[in-house]
């Protein structure tokens, strides 16, 4: 066996002159992210323009109001939609024929209508129609002597339910249908053996949902 160490090769750049200052400066300038500087300068100019111009200040105030309204409507609608979706998902999986068919009908109908159309329907058709129905119900109950002539049902007006509330109602019902399918798929993905194990332990249906099924769904 040859145990001799092969000779080391001499570096090829030995004696090579260092790049000049101008060459190093040119390389540095070419590698500098100039786009960051340009974007920063443009952003600074826009901020100065927004701060100093009264027209832009008015625009910013309108945008801020819109952002707050969007956040309010979104949080309200999604909070209601989550609860509605869970209840509807349980209804679709219920053994009760009426509850199951009602939940399936709601999900299938709502999912088949575009959200924008639903907003217009609720805002311009269903809410005014519902107010008229409640007014007529109040008049009927007053005619039977069950309520006073001037009662809370007859006092309701279309203006009492603003368009923001109508939008929240429409979005809640729309996203509730989609959330229902998500919850239903998650619940059905749980293995049947876990449900049977919960039954063997003597857990009620509600306890099985709360402790085993829903945390995994």
PDB file of N, CA and C in Angstrom, residues 116-162:
ATOM      1  N   UNK A 116     -73.736  37.354  -3.823  1.00  0.00           N
ATOM      2  CA  UNK A 116     -74.211  38.704  -4.136  1.00  0.00           C
ATOM      3  C   UNK A 116     -75.720  38.720  -4.352  1.00  0.00           C
ATOM      4  N   UNK A 117     -76.231  37.700  -5.020  1.00  0.00           N
ATOM      5  CA  UNK A 117     -77.682  37.606  -5.232  1.00  0.00           C
ATOM      6  C   UNK A 117     -78.400  37.430  -3.898  1.00  0.00           C
ATOM      7  N   UNK A 118     -77.823  36.635  -3.003  1.00  0.00           N
ATOM      8  CA  UNK A 118     -78.435  36.452  -1.683  1.00  0.00           C
ATOM      9  C   UNK A 118     -78.500  37.765  -0.913  1.00  0.00           C
ATOM     10  N   UNK A 119     -77.441  38.566  -1.014  1.00  0.00           N
ATOM     11  CA  UNK A 119     -77.439  39.857  -0.312  1.00  0.00           C
ATOM     12  C   UNK A 119     -78.563  40.742  -0.826  1.00  0.00           C
ATOM     13  N   UNK A 120     -78.731  40.802  -2.149  1.00  0.00           N
ATOM     14  CA  UNK A 120     -79.804  41.617  -2.717  1.00  0.00           C
ATOM     15  C   UNK A 120     -81.178  41.074  -2.322  1.00  0.00           C
ATOM     16  N   UNK A 121     -81.324  39.756  -2.319  1.00  0.00           N
ATOM     17  CA  UNK A 121     -82.617  39.162  -1.962  1.00  0.00           C
ATOM     18  C   UNK A 121     -82.989  39.502  -0.526  1.00  0.00           C
ATOM     19  N   UNK A 122     -82.027  39.339   0.393  1.00  0.00           N
ATOM     20  CA  UNK A 122     -82.315  39.631   1.793  1.00  0.00           C
ATOM     21  C   UNK A 122     -82.536  41.124   2.018  1.00  0.00           C
ATOM     22  N   UNK A 123     -81.729  41.950   1.376  1.00  0.00           N
ATOM     23  CA  UNK A 123     -81.805  43.387   1.629  1.00  0.00           C
ATOM     24  C   UNK A 123     -83.060  44.017   1.038  1.00  0.00           C
ATOM     25  N   UNK A 124     -83.463  43.559  -0.131  1.00  0.00           N
ATOM     26  CA  UNK A 124     -84.530  44.250  -0.855  1.00  0.00           C
ATOM     27  C   UNK A 124     -85.847  43.485  -0.911  1.00  0.00           C
ATOM     28  N   UNK A 125     -85.832  42.190  -0.586  1.00  0.00           N
ATOM     29  CA  UNK A 125     -87.055  41.394  -0.726  1.00  0.00           C
ATOM     30  C   UNK A 125     -87.480  40.772   0.602  1.00  0.00           C
ATOM     31  N   UNK A 126     -86.628  39.917   1.166  1.00  0.00           N
ATOM     32  CA  UNK A 126     -87.049  39.102   2.303  1.00  0.00           C
ATOM     33  C   UNK A 126     -87.247  39.915   3.577  1.00  0.00           C
ATOM     34  N   UNK A 127     -86.336  40.855   3.857  1.00  0.00           N
ATOM     35  CA  UNK A 127     -86.501  41.653   5.077  1.00  0.00           C
ATOM     36  C   UNK A 127     -87.760  42.516   5.010  1.00  0.00           C
ATOM     37  N   UNK A 128     -87.999  43.283   3.931  1.00  0.00           N
ATOM     38  CA  UNK A 128     -89.278  44.017   3.864  1.00  0.00           C
ATOM     39  C   UNK A 128     -90.499  43.104   3.916  1.00  0.00           C
ATOM     40  N   UNK A 129     -90.396  41.933   3.260  1.00  0.00           N
ATOM     41  CA  UNK A 129     -91.511  40.990   3.305  1.00  0.00           C
ATOM     42  C   UNK A 129     -91.739  40.473   4.717  1.00  0.00           C
ATOM     43  N   UNK A 130     -90.658  40.179   5.435  1.00  0.00           N
ATOM     44  CA  UNK A 130     -90.788  39.719   6.812  1.00  0.00           C
ATOM     45  C   UNK A 130     -91.399  40.774   7.717  1.00  0.00           C
ATOM     46  N   UNK A 131     -91.035  42.048   7.507  1.00  0.00           N
ATOM     47  CA  UNK A 131     -91.623  43.127   8.300  1.00  0.00           C
ATOM     48  C   UNK A 131     -93.125  43.223   8.041  1.00  0.00           C
ATOM     49  N   UNK A 132     -93.532  43.094   6.781  1.00  0.00           N
ATOM     50  CA  UNK A 132     -94.968  43.131   6.462  1.00  0.00           C
ATOM     51  C   UNK A 132     -95.712  41.974   7.127  1.00  0.00           C
ATOM     52  N   UNK A 133     -95.099  40.795   7.121  1.00  0.00           N
ATOM     53  CA  UNK A 133     -95.731  39.639   7.759  1.00  0.00           C
ATOM     54  C   UNK A 133     -95.897  39.877   9.255  1.00  0.00           C
ATOM     55  N   UNK A 134     -94.869  40.416   9.902  1.00  0.00           N
ATOM     56  CA  UNK A 134     -94.961  40.693  11.339  1.00  0.00           C
ATOM     57  C   UNK A 134     -95.986  41.781  11.631  1.00  0.00           C
ATOM     58  N   UNK A 135     -96.062  42.801  10.775  1.00  0.00           N
ATOM     59  CA  UNK A 135     -97.080  43.841  10.965  1.00  0.00           C
ATOM     60  C   UNK A 135     -98.483  43.256  10.862  1.00  0.00           C
ATOM     61  N   UNK A 136     -98.696  42.408   9.862  1.00  0.00           N
ATOM     62  CA  UNK A 136    -100.017  41.779   9.710  1.00  0.00           C
ATOM     63  C   UNK A 136    -100.332  40.850  10.877  1.00  0.00           C
ATOM     64  N   UNK A 137     -99.300  40.149  11.375  1.00  0.00           N
ATOM     65  CA  UNK A 137     -99.508  39.284  12.534  1.00  0.00           C
ATOM     66  C   UNK A 137     -99.892  40.104  13.752  1.00  0.00           C
ATOM     67  N   UNK A 138     -99.225  41.239  13.940  1.00  0.00           N
ATOM     68  CA  UNK A 138     -99.567  42.108  15.062  1.00  0.00           C
ATOM     69  C   UNK A 138    -100.980  42.649  14.964  1.00  0.00           C
ATOM     70  N   UNK A 139    -101.398  43.029  13.762  1.00  0.00           N
ATOM     71  CA  UNK A 139    -102.771  43.513  13.588  1.00  0.00           C
ATOM     72  C   UNK A 139    -103.786  42.401  13.851  1.00  0.00           C
ATOM     73  N   UNK A 140    -103.461  41.185  13.409  1.00  0.00           N
ATOM     74  CA  UNK A 140    -104.376  40.064  13.637  1.00  0.00           C
ATOM     75  C   UNK A 140    -104.505  39.752  15.119  1.00  0.00           C
ATOM     76  N   UNK A 141    -103.375  39.728  15.832  1.00  0.00           N
ATOM     77  CA  UNK A 141    -103.421  39.459  17.272  1.00  0.00           C
ATOM     78  C   UNK A 141    -104.137  40.577  18.017  1.00  0.00           C
ATOM     79  N   UNK A 142    -103.958  41.818  17.537  1.00  0.00           N
ATOM     80  CA  UNK A 142    -104.679  42.928  18.166  1.00  0.00           C
ATOM     81  C   UNK A 142    -106.182  42.813  17.905  1.00  0.00           C
ATOM     82  N   UNK A 143    -106.554  42.353  16.714  1.00  0.00           N
ATOM     83  CA  UNK A 143    -107.976  42.169  16.419  1.00  0.00           C
ATOM     84  C   UNK A 143    -108.608  41.082  17.267  1.00  0.00           C
ATOM     85  N   UNK A 144    -107.819  40.076  17.653  1.00  0.00           N
ATOM     86  CA  UNK A 144    -108.323  39.006  18.516  1.00  0.00           C
ATOM     87  C   UNK A 144    -108.289  39.387  19.987  1.00  0.00           C
ATOM     88  N   UNK A 145    -107.745  40.556  20.285  1.00  0.00           N
ATOM     89  CA  UNK A 145    -107.673  41.006  21.664  1.00  0.00           C
ATOM     90  C   UNK A 145    -106.496  40.451  22.438  1.00  0.00           C
ATOM     91  N   UNK A 146    -105.578  39.770  21.753  1.00  0.00           N
ATOM     92  CA  UNK A 146    -104.421  39.199  22.436  1.00  0.00           C
ATOM     93  C   UNK A 146    -103.329  40.237  22.663  1.00  0.00           C
ATOM     94  N   UNK A 147    -103.305  41.264  21.846  1.00  0.00           N
ATOM     95  CA  UNK A 147    -102.335  42.342  21.998  1.00  0.00           C
ATOM     96  C   UNK A 147    -103.058  43.671  21.882  1.00  0.00           C
ATOM     97  N   UNK A 148    -102.377  44.715  22.325  1.00  0.00           N
ATOM     98  CA  UNK A 148    -102.934  46.046  22.166  1.00  0.00           C
ATOM     99  C   UNK A 148    -102.886  46.461  20.696  1.00  0.00           C
ATOM    100  N   UNK A 149    -103.662  47.481  20.379  1.00  0.00           N
ATOM    101  CA  UNK A 149    -103.682  47.942  18.985  1.00  0.00           C
ATOM    102  C   UNK A 149    -102.306  48.398  18.536  1.00  0.00           C
ATOM    103  N   UNK A 150    -101.639  49.141  19.392  1.00  0.00           N
ATOM    104  CA  UNK A 150    -100.267  49.560  19.110  1.00  0.00           C
ATOM    105  C   UNK A 150     -99.325  48.630  19.875  1.00  0.00           C
ATOM    106  N   UNK A 151     -98.753  47.660  19.189  1.00  0.00           N
ATOM    107  CA  UNK A 151     -97.851  46.712  19.832  1.00  0.00           C
ATOM    108  C   UNK A 151     -96.520  46.701  19.101  1.00  0.00           C
ATOM    109  N   UNK A 152     -95.584  45.908  19.627  1.00  0.00           N
ATOM    110  CA  UNK A 152     -94.232  45.909  19.071  1.00  0.00           C
ATOM    111  C   UNK A 152     -94.186  45.329  17.662  1.00  0.00           C
ATOM    112  N   UNK A 153     -95.145  44.488  17.313  1.00  0.00           N
ATOM    113  CA  UNK A 153     -95.158  43.923  15.963  1.00  0.00           C
ATOM    114  C   UNK A 153     -95.624  44.947  14.939  1.00  0.00           C
ATOM    115  N   UNK A 154     -96.666  45.682  15.279  1.00  0.00           N
ATOM    116  CA  UNK A 154     -97.162  46.699  14.349  1.00  0.00           C
ATOM    117  C   UNK A 154     -96.245  47.912  14.296  1.00  0.00           C
ATOM    118  N   UNK A 155     -95.435  48.090  15.331  1.00  0.00           N
ATOM    119  CA  UNK A 155     -94.534  49.247  15.356  1.00  0.00           C
ATOM    120  C   UNK A 155     -93.272  49.033  14.535  1.00  0.00           C
ATOM    121  N   UNK A 156     -93.030  47.781  14.121  1.00  0.00           N
ATOM    122  CA  UNK A 156     -91.829  47.508  13.335  1.00  0.00           C
ATOM    123  C   UNK A 156     -91.905  48.187  11.981  1.00  0.00           C
ATOM    124  N   UNK A 157     -90.771  48.687  11.548  1.00  0.00           N
ATOM    125  CA  UNK A 157     -90.671  49.354  10.254  1.00  0.00           C
ATOM    126  C   UNK A 157     -89.475  48.807   9.490  1.00  0.00           C
ATOM    127  N   UNK A 158     -89.512  48.945   8.172  1.00  0.00           N
ATOM    128  CA  UNK A 158     -88.393  48.475   7.352  1.00  0.00           C
ATOM    129  C   UNK A 158     -87.111  49.201   7.725  1.00  0.00           C
ATOM    130  N   UNK A 159     -87.224  50.446   8.113  1.00  0.00           N
ATOM    131  CA  UNK A 159     -86.041  51.231   8.473  1.00  0.00           C
ATOM    132  C   UNK A 159     -85.412  50.777   9.786  1.00  0.00           C
ATOM    133  N   UNK A 160     -86.159  49.995  10.582  1.00  0.00           N
ATOM    134  CA  UNK A 160     -85.596  49.526  11.852  1.00  0.00           C
ATOM    135  C   UNK A 160     -84.461  48.527  11.638  1.00  0.00           C
ATOM    136  N   UNK A 161     -84.444  47.873  10.510  1.00  0.00           N
ATOM    137  CA  UNK A 161     -83.374  46.920  10.183  1.00  0.00           C
ATOM    138  C   UNK A 161     -82.541  47.538   9.073  1.00  0.00           C
ATOM    139  N   UNK A 162     -81.385  48.064   9.435  1.00  0.00           N
ATOM    140  CA  UNK A 162     -80.539  48.752   8.470  1.00  0.00           C
ATOM    141  C   UNK A 162     -79.905  47.798   7.478  1.00  0.00           C
TER     142      UNK A 162
END
